[in-house]
Amino acid sequence: MNLSVIICIMTTLLGPTLGKVIMCYFGSWATHRPGKGNFQVSDIEPSLCTHYIYAFVGVTAEGSIHLKNKRDHLPTHGEKNDIEKFAALKKRNGAVRGLVSIGGWAGTDGFYLVVNNATLRAKLVKNAVAFLEKYHLDGFDVNWDYQGQTGGVDLDKNFVELVKELKEAFVKKEFLLTAAFGTLKHHGTRVYDIPALIGNLDYLIVMSYNLTTASSSNVVEHHAPMFPASNQKPNATLMQNNVKACVDFWLKSGAPASKLVLGLPLYGKTFTLADASKTTPGSPSAGPGRAGPYTREAGSLGYNEIYEKQLSGKWTTVWDDKRKVPYAYSGDQWIGFDNRRSLAVKINYAKKHGLAGIMIWNIDTDDFRGTCGHGRYPLLNASRAALNSTAVIQEEIQEDVQDSNTP
Ligand SMILES: *[C@@H]1O[C@H](CO)[C@@H](O)[C@H](O)[C@H]1NC(C)=O
Ligand SMILES: *[C@@H]1O[C@H](CO)[C@@H](O)[C@H](O)[C@H]1NC(C)=O
Ligand SMILES: *[C@@H]1O[C@H](CO)[C@@H](O)[C@H](O)[C@H]1NC(C)=O
Ligand SMILES: *[C@@H]1O[C@H](CO)[C@@H](O)[C@H](O)[C@H]1NC(C)=O
Ligand SMILES: *[C@@H]1O[C@H](CO)[C@@H](O)[C@H](O)[C@H]1NC(C)=O
């Protein structure tokens, strides 16, 4: 075999992104958004991500998989429901993997009841396999937001058990099993048998965002800064509420980098400033920012909404060079968000530490229509390019020097 043949095979196997994964969540509720924010399964571009994850399906108290979104139940007058349309993405790109995510917040369904009961867990495992077979999907993602809360330590132990049982059933079918975790700094090592957990997962997705929000903080702060600001005291909560700390937590806990996937937010978290003249991070907050026209949720805005606001010209955008993320303000409204530059910094960090790749939450808040003049999906596309690029970003090198000097 000559060199060009080998290179050709390598390129085919590794794809355009050097063998890294790009896992993209589709929030099925985006199909109900109004106007230009309305996002249908047909808006998904199947060539941009390696894995697409449908969020969320529920779990009933009997251990069945439950379709939460109204559109998942659409009539069958020849029309496919959204799960079927989602699964059909693979027809447009055979290399793509389609997963569904179960879980979400405590109290939304019977998930935690099922996790705590071995009989029901066995039912859930059986139903999960049947669900994937029925829809020709490739795997399950478990979104575990309970973490030592609702059901305490036992619940988390039983969760590790569920992951093991799912894995045993999935291995035979070659289904993928992933799980997404938020910040575990306060109880991660205490409640989880981390090696057992990780051993049974194909990928562990780090939800490195929503770290500081208007409901958790009385000062404005970016929800997903790459680094802490250097004036923050070590061990202080803010010191830990950054992407570096999230990744480092899992690496130090023994997670192999090759299974870790870095979560990137395509939205911002917003605040209402208590004093419109005080706009730097750490300034007093009067609560969440006003809801946007599409996502309609106080305290956050999709990137598509942020971009439209910035185009209105009334916003001031600042690059925070300590945290390596941008923020923007106008009047009493303040947004901490990510743009192509901050995403490139985070992706650089992921590459430097040999992570498996990146996760996008979520594709439906990118500028998927391309109305802002940078093509369709500008953030996702730029993230792909950054993941693929061999260039080293100068900014991060500087920050590492500064970081190692931090007491
Ligand atoms: C577990 O669930 C089964 C089936 O619903 C039920 O019969 C059993 O009592 C439950 N076990 C516990 C310990 O709750
Ligand atoms: C700060 O964190 C370090 C490392 O985790 C730990 O060794 C030290 O005891 C902590 N200090 C305080 C004051 O909590
Ligand atoms: C983070 O915030 C976004 C935007 O509000 C929301 O869609 C998502 O569910 C949140 N995720 C977690 C894990 O808090
Ligand atoms: C995506 O990024 C590539 C560079 O990696 C660029 O050539 C291409 O035009 C972009 N696509 C769109 C739709 O903007
Ligand atoms: C990835 O990098 C290769 C080599 O530098 C380039 O040919 C290819 O277009 C890049 N792909 C993307 C998606 O940027």
Short mmCIF file of C-alpha atoms and ligand atoms in Angstrom, two decimals:
data_model
loop_
_atom_site.label_atom_id
_atom_site.label_comp_id
_atom_site.label_asym_id
_atom_site.label_seq_id
_atom_site.Cartn_x
_atom_site.Cartn_y
_atom_site.Cartn_z
CA MET A 1 0.00 0.00 0.00
CA ASN A 2 1.47 3.35 -0.89
CA LEU A 3 1.29 6.41 1.30
CA SER A 4 -1.53 8.14 -0.57
CA VAL A 5 -3.74 5.06 -0.21
CA ILE A 6 -3.04 4.99 3.53
CA ILE A 7 -3.79 8.69 3.83
CA CYS A 8 -6.98 8.21 1.87
CA ILE A 9 -8.12 5.40 4.18
CA MET A 10 -7.22 7.43 7.25
CA THR A 11 -9.19 10.39 5.95
CA THR A 12 -12.20 8.18 5.33
CA LEU A 13 -12.04 6.63 8.77
CA LEU A 14 -11.32 9.79 10.69
CA GLY A 15 -13.47 12.09 8.63
CA PRO A 16 -12.87 15.77 8.33
CA THR A 17 -12.60 16.33 12.06
CA LEU A 18 -9.55 14.24 12.89
CA GLY A 19 -11.54 11.49 14.55
CA LYS A 20 -13.23 13.77 17.09
CA VAL A 21 -16.93 13.50 17.85
CA ILE A 22 -19.38 16.38 17.45
CA MET A 23 -22.51 15.49 19.42
CA CYS A 24 -25.42 17.78 18.71
CA TYR A 25 -28.54 17.97 20.82
CA PHE A 26 -31.83 18.78 19.16
CA GLY A 27 -34.35 20.20 21.64
CA SER A 28 -37.65 18.79 20.37
CA TRP A 29 -39.52 21.73 22.00
CA ALA A 30 -37.91 24.04 19.39
CA THR A 31 -40.54 22.74 16.94
CA HIS A 32 -43.09 24.85 18.87
CA ARG A 33 -41.13 28.14 18.74
CA PRO A 34 -42.69 31.05 16.87
CA GLY A 35 -41.47 32.89 13.78
CA LYS A 36 -37.90 32.57 12.60
CA GLY A 37 -37.03 30.64 15.76
CA ASN A 38 -39.22 27.73 14.72
CA PHE A 39 -37.00 24.72 14.14
CA GLN A 40 -38.18 21.49 12.54
CA VAL A 41 -36.37 18.18 12.16
CA SER A 42 -35.99 19.09 8.48
CA ASP A 43 -33.81 22.05 9.56
CA ILE A 44 -31.16 19.65 10.88
CA GLU A 45 -28.16 19.58 8.59
CA PRO A 46 -26.88 16.00 8.85
CA SER A 47 -23.39 16.70 7.55
CA LEU A 48 -22.27 18.92 10.44
CA CYS A 49 -22.27 16.58 13.45
CA THR A 50 -21.14 13.00 13.99
CA HIS A 51 -23.94 12.25 16.51
CA TYR A 52 -27.38 13.81 16.87
CA ILE A 53 -29.19 13.46 20.17
CA TYR A 54 -32.94 13.88 20.42
CA ALA A 55 -33.89 15.59 23.71
CA PHE A 56 -35.87 14.30 25.51
CA VAL A 57 -37.94 11.18 25.80
CA GLY A 58 -39.39 10.46 29.21
CA VAL A 59 -39.66 7.42 31.45
CA THR A 60 -42.97 6.44 33.01
CA ALA A 61 -43.28 5.14 36.57
CA GLU A 62 -43.76 1.69 34.99
CA GLY A 63 -40.41 1.79 33.19
CA SER A 64 -41.71 2.49 29.68
CA ILE A 65 -40.27 5.06 27.31
CA HIS A 66 -42.68 7.94 26.99
CA LEU A 67 -42.80 10.43 24.10
CA LYS A 68 -43.03 13.85 25.68
CA ASN A 69 -43.39 16.13 22.70
CA LYS A 70 -46.84 16.47 21.12
CA ARG A 71 -45.30 16.24 17.66
CA ASP A 72 -43.90 12.82 18.51
CA HIS A 73 -47.49 11.59 18.51
CA LEU A 74 -48.53 13.09 15.20
CA PRO A 75 -51.15 11.10 13.30
CA THR A 76 -50.00 8.49 10.92
CA HIS A 77 -51.80 9.69 7.77
CA GLY A 78 -48.63 8.79 5.97
CA GLU A 79 -46.74 11.48 7.88
CA LYS A 80 -43.85 10.48 10.08
CA ASN A 81 -43.64 11.65 13.66
CA ASP A 82 -40.60 13.65 14.75
CA ILE A 83 -38.71 10.68 16.17
CA GLU A 84 -39.12 8.86 12.86
CA LYS A 85 -38.05 11.92 10.89
CA PHE A 86 -35.06 12.28 13.21
CA ALA A 87 -34.07 8.64 12.70
CA ALA A 88 -34.36 9.18 8.93
CA LEU A 89 -31.46 11.68 9.04
CA LYS A 90 -29.22 8.67 8.67
CA LYS A 91 -30.64 8.12 5.20
CA ARG A 92 -29.21 11.53 4.27
CA ASN A 93 -25.84 10.81 5.86
CA GLY A 94 -25.03 7.17 6.52
CA ALA A 95 -22.13 7.97 8.84
CA VAL A 96 -24.31 9.87 11.30
CA ARG A 97 -25.45 8.30 14.57
CA GLY A 98 -28.85 9.08 16.09
CA LEU A 99 -29.46 8.83 19.84
CA VAL A 100 -32.32 9.73 22.13
CA SER A 101 -31.82 11.27 25.52
CA ILE A 102 -33.79 10.18 28.56
CA GLY A 103 -34.00 12.08 31.80
CA GLY A 104 -34.07 15.75 32.48
CA TRP A 105 -35.06 17.44 35.67
CA ALA A 106 -36.32 15.66 38.79
CA GLY A 107 -40.05 15.50 39.16
CA THR A 108 -40.77 15.59 35.44
CA ASP A 109 -41.52 11.90 35.17
CA GLY A 110 -41.02 8.48 36.73
CA PHE A 111 -37.32 8.16 35.98
CA TYR A 112 -36.02 8.31 39.52
CA LEU A 113 -38.67 5.89 40.79
CA VAL A 114 -37.56 3.42 38.15
CA VAL A 115 -33.87 3.90 38.88
CA ASN A 116 -34.46 2.99 42.53
CA ASN A 117 -36.28 -0.28 41.78
CA ALA A 118 -34.40 -3.25 40.30
CA THR A 119 -37.55 -4.78 38.75
CA LEU A 120 -38.46 -1.55 37.03
CA ARG A 121 -34.88 -0.96 35.93
CA ALA A 122 -34.91 -4.32 34.15
CA LYS A 123 -38.14 -3.28 32.42
CA LEU A 124 -36.63 0.02 31.37
CA VAL A 125 -33.58 -1.70 29.91
CA LYS A 126 -35.80 -4.04 27.90
CA ASN A 127 -37.97 -1.15 26.72
CA ALA A 128 -34.92 0.93 25.79
CA VAL A 129 -33.62 -1.84 23.52
CA ALA A 130 -37.07 -2.26 21.96
CA PHE A 131 -37.35 1.50 21.41
CA LEU A 132 -34.00 1.72 19.60
CA GLU A 133 -34.90 -1.26 17.45
CA LYS A 134 -38.33 0.10 16.60
CA TYR A 135 -36.99 3.47 15.43
CA HIS A 136 -33.66 2.22 14.02
CA LEU A 137 -31.68 4.48 16.32
CA ASP A 138 -28.13 3.94 17.54
CA GLY A 139 -28.18 4.58 21.24
CA PHE A 140 -29.32 6.21 24.42
CA ASP A 141 -28.04 9.22 26.25
CA VAL A 142 -28.90 9.54 29.92
CA ASN A 143 -29.27 13.05 31.21
CA TRP A 144 -28.74 12.73 34.92
CA ASP A 145 -29.68 15.92 36.72
CA TYR A 146 -30.60 14.39 40.07
CA GLN A 147 -27.12 14.09 41.54
CA GLY A 148 -27.48 13.39 45.19
CA GLN A 149 -30.65 15.42 45.35
CA THR A 150 -34.14 13.93 45.16
CA GLY A 151 -33.23 10.42 46.21
CA GLY A 152 -29.90 11.02 47.91
CA VAL A 153 -26.86 8.82 47.74
CA ASP A 154 -28.78 5.59 47.08
CA LEU A 155 -30.35 7.03 43.98
CA ASP A 156 -26.96 7.87 42.56
CA LYS A 157 -25.67 4.37 43.38
CA ASN A 158 -28.67 2.88 41.66
CA PHE A 159 -28.06 5.13 38.70
CA VAL A 160 -24.59 3.60 38.31
CA GLU A 161 -26.36 0.21 38.46
CA LEU A 162 -28.76 1.26 35.68
CA VAL A 163 -25.85 2.35 33.49
CA LYS A 164 -24.24 -1.06 34.01
CA GLU A 165 -27.46 -2.90 33.15
CA LEU A 166 -28.09 -0.78 30.06
CA LYS A 167 -24.53 -1.36 28.91
CA GLU A 168 -24.86 -5.13 29.28
CA ALA A 169 -27.96 -5.11 27.08
CA PHE A 170 -26.55 -2.60 24.58
CA VAL A 171 -23.19 -4.28 24.00
CA LYS A 172 -24.83 -7.22 22.23
CA LYS A 173 -26.69 -4.88 19.90
CA GLU A 174 -23.80 -2.46 19.42
CA PHE A 175 -25.91 0.41 20.71
CA LEU A 176 -24.14 3.43 22.14
CA LEU A 177 -24.57 4.56 25.73
CA THR A 178 -23.65 8.09 26.79
CA ALA A 179 -24.45 10.18 29.84
CA ALA A 180 -24.40 13.91 30.44
CA PHE A 181 -23.44 15.40 33.79
CA GLY A 182 -23.54 18.87 35.19
CA THR A 183 -21.20 20.22 37.78
CA LEU A 184 -20.22 17.59 40.27
CA LYS A 185 -17.70 19.54 42.25
CA HIS A 186 -19.72 19.42 45.45
CA HIS A 187 -20.66 15.77 45.52
CA GLY A 188 -19.37 13.99 42.44
CA THR A 189 -16.72 11.85 44.07
CA ARG A 190 -18.88 11.23 47.10
CA VAL A 191 -21.97 9.84 45.38
CA TYR A 192 -20.64 8.13 42.29
CA ASP A 193 -18.50 5.12 41.82
CA ILE A 194 -16.84 7.05 39.02
CA PRO A 195 -14.66 4.25 37.58
CA ALA A 196 -17.70 1.91 37.38
CA LEU A 197 -19.76 4.66 35.79
CA ILE A 198 -17.20 5.58 33.20
CA GLY A 199 -16.30 2.00 32.37
CA ASN A 200 -19.84 1.40 31.16
CA LEU A 201 -20.23 4.56 29.09
CA ASP A 202 -19.07 5.11 25.55
CA TYR A 203 -18.91 8.83 26.18
CA LEU A 204 -19.34 11.06 29.19
CA ILE A 205 -20.67 14.47 28.23
CA VAL A 206 -19.65 17.38 30.45
CA MET A 207 -22.42 19.99 30.70
CA SER A 208 -19.98 22.84 31.26
CA TYR A 209 -22.50 25.67 31.21
CA ASN A 210 -25.27 27.29 33.29
CA LEU A 211 -22.59 27.44 36.00
CA THR A 212 -23.65 30.85 37.30
CA THR A 213 -27.15 32.10 36.51
CA ALA A 214 -29.52 34.80 37.72
CA SER A 215 -31.20 32.28 40.01
CA SER A 216 -27.91 31.22 41.64
CA SER A 217 -26.09 34.55 41.82
CA ASN A 218 -26.87 38.11 42.86
CA VAL A 219 -24.10 39.49 40.67
CA VAL A 220 -23.81 39.24 36.90
CA GLU A 221 -21.36 36.59 35.76
CA HIS A 222 -20.76 34.58 32.61
CA HIS A 223 -22.40 31.15 32.84
CA ALA A 224 -19.64 29.29 31.00
CA PRO A 225 -16.33 31.14 31.21
CA MET A 226 -13.29 29.22 30.00
CA PHE A 227 -11.23 30.35 33.01
CA PRO A 228 -12.00 32.02 36.33
CA ALA A 229 -11.10 35.66 36.59
CA SER A 230 -7.67 35.89 38.23
CA ASN A 231 -9.02 37.99 41.10
CA GLN A 232 -11.27 35.14 42.26
CA LYS A 233 -10.06 33.30 45.32
CA PRO A 234 -9.12 29.64 44.92
CA ASN A 235 -11.83 27.32 46.33
CA ALA A 236 -14.44 30.03 46.04
CA THR A 237 -17.50 28.82 44.15
CA LEU A 238 -16.82 31.20 41.29
CA MET A 239 -13.31 29.82 40.99
CA GLN A 240 -14.87 26.44 40.19
CA ASN A 241 -17.62 27.71 37.91
CA ASN A 242 -15.68 27.60 34.69
CA VAL A 243 -15.06 25.19 31.85
CA LYS A 244 -11.49 24.41 32.86
CA ALA A 245 -12.61 23.37 36.37
CA CYS A 246 -15.38 21.13 34.94
CA VAL A 247 -13.01 19.31 32.61
CA ASP A 248 -10.28 19.07 35.23
CA PHE A 249 -12.74 17.59 37.74
CA TRP A 250 -13.46 14.63 35.48
CA LEU A 251 -9.86 14.16 34.42
CA LYS A 252 -8.72 14.16 38.06
CA SER A 253 -11.54 11.75 38.93
CA GLY A 254 -9.99 9.22 36.57
CA ALA A 255 -12.16 9.69 33.48
CA PRO A 256 -10.11 8.86 30.40
CA ALA A 257 -9.89 11.96 28.22
CA SER A 258 -10.76 9.78 25.24
CA LYS A 259 -14.31 9.37 26.64
CA LEU A 260 -14.92 12.97 27.70
CA VAL A 261 -16.97 15.26 25.50
CA LEU A 262 -16.91 18.99 26.17
CA GLY A 263 -20.33 20.68 26.22
CA LEU A 264 -20.58 24.00 24.38
CA PRO A 265 -23.58 26.34 24.76
CA LEU A 266 -25.06 28.01 21.69
CA TYR A 267 -27.02 30.40 23.85
CA GLY A 268 -26.40 33.00 26.53
CA LYS A 269 -27.55 33.44 30.10
CA THR A 270 -28.99 36.86 30.83
CA PHE A 271 -29.37 39.20 33.78
CA THR A 272 -31.14 42.45 34.48
CA LEU A 273 -28.59 44.89 35.83
CA ALA A 274 -29.42 46.50 39.17
CA ASP A 275 -27.55 49.59 37.98
CA ALA A 276 -27.35 50.04 34.18
CA SER A 277 -24.06 51.91 34.57
CA LYS A 278 -22.36 48.92 36.23
CA THR A 279 -21.82 46.35 33.51
CA THR A 280 -18.64 44.43 34.29
CA PRO A 281 -18.89 40.84 35.62
CA GLY A 282 -19.43 41.00 39.36
CA SER A 283 -21.81 43.97 39.12
CA PRO A 284 -25.10 43.65 41.04
CA SER A 285 -27.95 41.79 39.36
CA ALA A 286 -31.66 42.49 39.77
CA GLY A 287 -32.63 39.04 38.43
CA PRO A 288 -32.89 37.24 35.09
CA GLY A 289 -32.92 39.14 31.81
CA ARG A 290 -36.08 39.47 29.75
CA ALA A 291 -37.21 36.52 27.64
CA GLY A 292 -36.46 36.41 23.92
CA PRO A 293 -39.05 36.17 21.12
CA TYR A 294 -38.25 32.55 20.19
CA THR A 295 -37.00 30.75 23.29
CA ARG A 296 -39.43 32.72 25.52
CA GLU A 297 -37.57 31.96 28.73
CA ALA A 298 -36.45 34.69 31.14
CA GLY A 299 -32.74 34.40 31.95
CA SER A 300 -31.55 32.94 28.65
CA LEU A 301 -31.39 33.78 24.94
CA GLY A 302 -30.52 31.65 21.94
CA TYR A 303 -27.55 32.71 19.86
CA ASN A 304 -29.95 33.50 17.01
CA GLU A 305 -31.79 35.91 19.32
CA ILE A 306 -28.56 37.46 20.59
CA TYR A 307 -27.31 38.00 17.06
CA GLU A 308 -30.51 39.71 16.02
CA LYS A 309 -30.24 42.03 19.00
CA GLN A 310 -26.64 42.87 18.22
CA LEU A 311 -27.61 43.68 14.64
CA SER A 312 -29.98 46.28 16.03
CA GLY A 313 -26.82 48.22 16.90
CA LYS A 314 -27.89 49.20 20.39
CA TRP A 315 -25.72 46.61 22.12
CA THR A 316 -22.18 46.95 23.39
CA THR A 317 -20.18 43.74 23.12
CA VAL A 318 -17.06 43.21 25.24
CA TRP A 319 -14.44 40.47 25.01
CA ASP A 320 -13.56 39.41 28.57
CA ASP A 321 -9.93 38.56 28.21
CA LYS A 322 -9.59 36.88 31.61
CA ARG A 323 -12.51 34.54 31.14
CA LYS A 324 -12.03 34.26 27.35
CA VAL A 325 -15.71 34.79 26.59
CA PRO A 326 -17.79 37.73 25.35
CA TYR A 327 -20.61 39.54 27.10
CA ALA A 328 -22.98 42.19 25.82
CA TYR A 329 -25.25 44.78 27.37
CA SER A 330 -27.86 47.34 26.44
CA GLY A 331 -29.75 49.44 28.97
CA ASP A 332 -30.31 47.20 31.97
CA GLN A 333 -29.98 43.93 30.03
CA TRP A 334 -26.79 41.84 30.25
CA ILE A 335 -25.87 38.65 28.34
CA GLY A 336 -22.94 36.29 28.86
CA PHE A 337 -22.68 34.15 25.73
CA ASP A 338 -20.33 32.33 23.37
CA ASN A 339 -19.20 33.35 19.93
CA ARG A 340 -16.86 31.80 17.38
CA ARG A 341 -13.82 33.14 19.23
CA SER A 342 -14.72 31.77 22.68
CA LEU A 343 -15.81 28.44 21.20
CA ALA A 344 -12.43 28.16 19.48
CA VAL A 345 -10.67 28.75 22.83
CA LYS A 346 -12.73 26.03 24.51
CA ILE A 347 -12.23 23.60 21.64
CA ASN A 348 -8.52 24.27 21.78
CA TYR A 349 -8.57 23.28 25.44
CA ALA A 350 -10.47 20.09 24.62
CA LYS A 351 -7.95 19.19 21.93
CA LYS A 352 -4.97 19.97 24.10
CA HIS A 353 -6.24 17.57 26.76
CA GLY A 354 -7.04 14.88 24.21
CA LEU A 355 -10.82 14.88 24.80
CA ALA A 356 -13.06 12.80 22.56
CA GLY A 357 -14.69 15.87 21.07
CA ILE A 358 -17.42 18.40 21.65
CA MET A 359 -21.13 18.50 22.40
CA ILE A 360 -23.44 21.28 21.24
CA TRP A 361 -26.46 22.35 23.33
CA ASN A 362 -28.28 22.91 21.12
CA ILE A 363 -28.32 23.15 17.35
CA ASP A 364 -31.72 24.84 17.26
CA THR A 365 -30.45 28.10 18.79
CA ASP A 366 -27.58 28.57 16.31
CA ASP A 367 -28.33 30.94 13.42
CA PHE A 368 -29.57 27.91 11.53
CA ARG A 369 -31.27 30.05 8.88
CA GLY A 370 -28.12 32.02 8.14
CA THR A 371 -29.87 35.36 8.58
CA CYS A 372 -26.84 37.05 10.12
CA GLY A 373 -24.57 36.86 7.11
CA HIS A 374 -22.14 34.11 8.16
CA GLY A 375 -23.91 31.23 6.44
CA ARG A 376 -26.20 28.66 8.03
CA TYR A 377 -25.11 27.34 11.44
CA PRO A 378 -22.20 29.78 11.84
CA LEU A 379 -21.28 28.62 15.36
CA LEU A 380 -21.53 24.92 14.65
CA ASN A 381 -19.63 25.31 11.41
CA ALA A 382 -16.92 27.36 13.11
CA SER A 383 -16.71 24.75 15.88
CA ARG A 384 -16.15 22.02 13.33
CA ALA A 385 -13.42 24.04 11.74
CA ALA A 386 -11.77 24.74 15.12
CA LEU A 387 -11.91 21.06 16.05
CA ASN A 388 -10.33 20.17 12.72
CA SER A 389 -7.71 22.88 12.75
CA THR A 390 -4.16 22.12 13.83
CA ALA A 391 -3.50 25.75 14.66
CA VAL A 392 -2.77 26.51 18.29
CA ILE A 393 -4.62 29.45 19.72
CA GLN A 394 -2.28 32.01 21.18
CA GLU A 395 -4.80 33.22 23.74
CA GLU A 396 -4.88 29.99 25.63
CA ILE A 397 -1.14 29.70 25.92
CA GLN A 398 -1.07 33.12 27.54
CA GLU A 399 -3.86 32.16 29.89
CA ASP A 400 -2.08 28.98 30.97
CA VAL A 401 0.95 30.98 32.02
CA GLN A 402 -1.25 33.31 34.00
CA ASP A 403 -3.18 30.37 35.41
CA SER A 404 -0.09 28.60 36.73
CA ASN A 405 0.81 31.76 38.63
CA THR A 406 -2.55 31.84 40.36
CA PRO A 407 -2.05 31.16 44.07
C1 LIG B 1 -40.63 -2.37 42.44
O1 LIG B 1 -41.59 -2.29 41.42
C2 LIG B 1 -42.42 -3.43 41.36
C3 LIG B 1 -43.27 -3.33 40.10
O2 LIG B 1 -43.98 -2.10 40.08
C4 LIG B 1 -43.24 -3.51 42.63
O3 LIG B 1 -44.07 -4.66 42.61
C5 LIG B 1 -42.29 -3.57 43.82
O4 LIG B 1 -43.02 -3.51 45.02
C6 LIG B 1 -41.29 -2.44 43.79
N1 LIG B 1 -40.29 -2.64 44.81
C7 LIG B 1 -39.98 -1.72 45.71
C8 LIG B 1 -38.92 -2.08 46.69
O5 LIG B 1 -40.53 -0.62 45.73
C1 LIG B 2 -8.66 24.32 48.61
O1 LIG B 2 -8.59 23.25 47.66
C2 LIG B 2 -7.43 22.45 47.81
C3 LIG B 2 -7.40 21.47 46.64
O2 LIG B 2 -8.66 20.91 46.38
C4 LIG B 2 -7.47 21.76 49.18
O3 LIG B 2 -6.32 20.96 49.35
C5 LIG B 2 -7.53 22.81 50.28
O4 LIG B 2 -7.68 22.21 51.52
C6 LIG B 2 -8.70 23.77 50.02
N1 LIG B 2 -8.65 24.87 50.97
C7 LIG B 2 -9.70 25.27 51.66
C8 LIG B 2 -9.48 26.45 52.55
O5 LIG B 2 -10.81 24.75 51.56
C1 LIG B 3 -28.99 25.20 30.61
O1 LIG B 3 -29.68 26.33 30.13
C2 LIG B 3 -30.29 26.13 28.87
C3 LIG B 3 -30.85 27.47 28.38
O2 LIG B 3 -31.77 27.97 29.28
C4 LIG B 3 -31.37 25.05 28.98
O3 LIG B 3 -31.90 24.80 27.73
C5 LIG B 3 -30.74 23.79 29.54
O4 LIG B 3 -31.73 22.84 29.80
C6 LIG B 3 -29.95 24.04 30.81
N1 LIG B 3 -29.24 22.80 31.14
C7 LIG B 3 -28.88 22.45 32.36
C8 LIG B 3 -28.23 21.15 32.53
O5 LIG B 3 -29.06 23.20 33.31
C1 LIG B 4 -18.22 26.48 7.04
O1 LIG B 4 -16.85 26.69 7.32
C2 LIG B 4 -15.98 26.43 6.22
C3 LIG B 4 -14.57 26.56 6.73
O2 LIG B 4 -14.27 25.50 7.59
C4 LIG B 4 -16.30 27.41 5.10
O3 LIG B 4 -15.49 27.13 4.00
C5 LIG B 4 -17.77 27.26 4.71
O4 LIG B 4 -18.11 28.24 3.79
C6 LIG B 4 -18.67 27.40 5.92
N1 LIG B 4 -20.02 27.05 5.56
C7 LIG B 4 -21.02 27.92 5.69
C8 LIG B 4 -22.36 27.41 5.32
O5 LIG B 4 -20.85 29.04 6.14
C1 LIG B 5 -10.13 19.90 7.90
O1 LIG B 5 -8.76 20.07 7.63
C2 LIG B 5 -8.36 19.60 6.36
C3 LIG B 5 -6.85 19.70 6.26
O2 LIG B 5 -6.36 20.89 6.82
C4 LIG B 5 -9.11 20.40 5.30
O3 LIG B 5 -8.76 19.92 4.00
C5 LIG B 5 -10.61 20.27 5.51
O4 LIG B 5 -11.32 21.08 4.60
C6 LIG B 5 -10.98 20.68 6.92
N1 LIG B 5 -12.39 20.41 7.16
C7 LIG B 5 -13.19 21.29 7.80
C8 LIG B 5 -14.58 20.82 8.05
O5 LIG B 5 -12.82 22.39 8.16
#
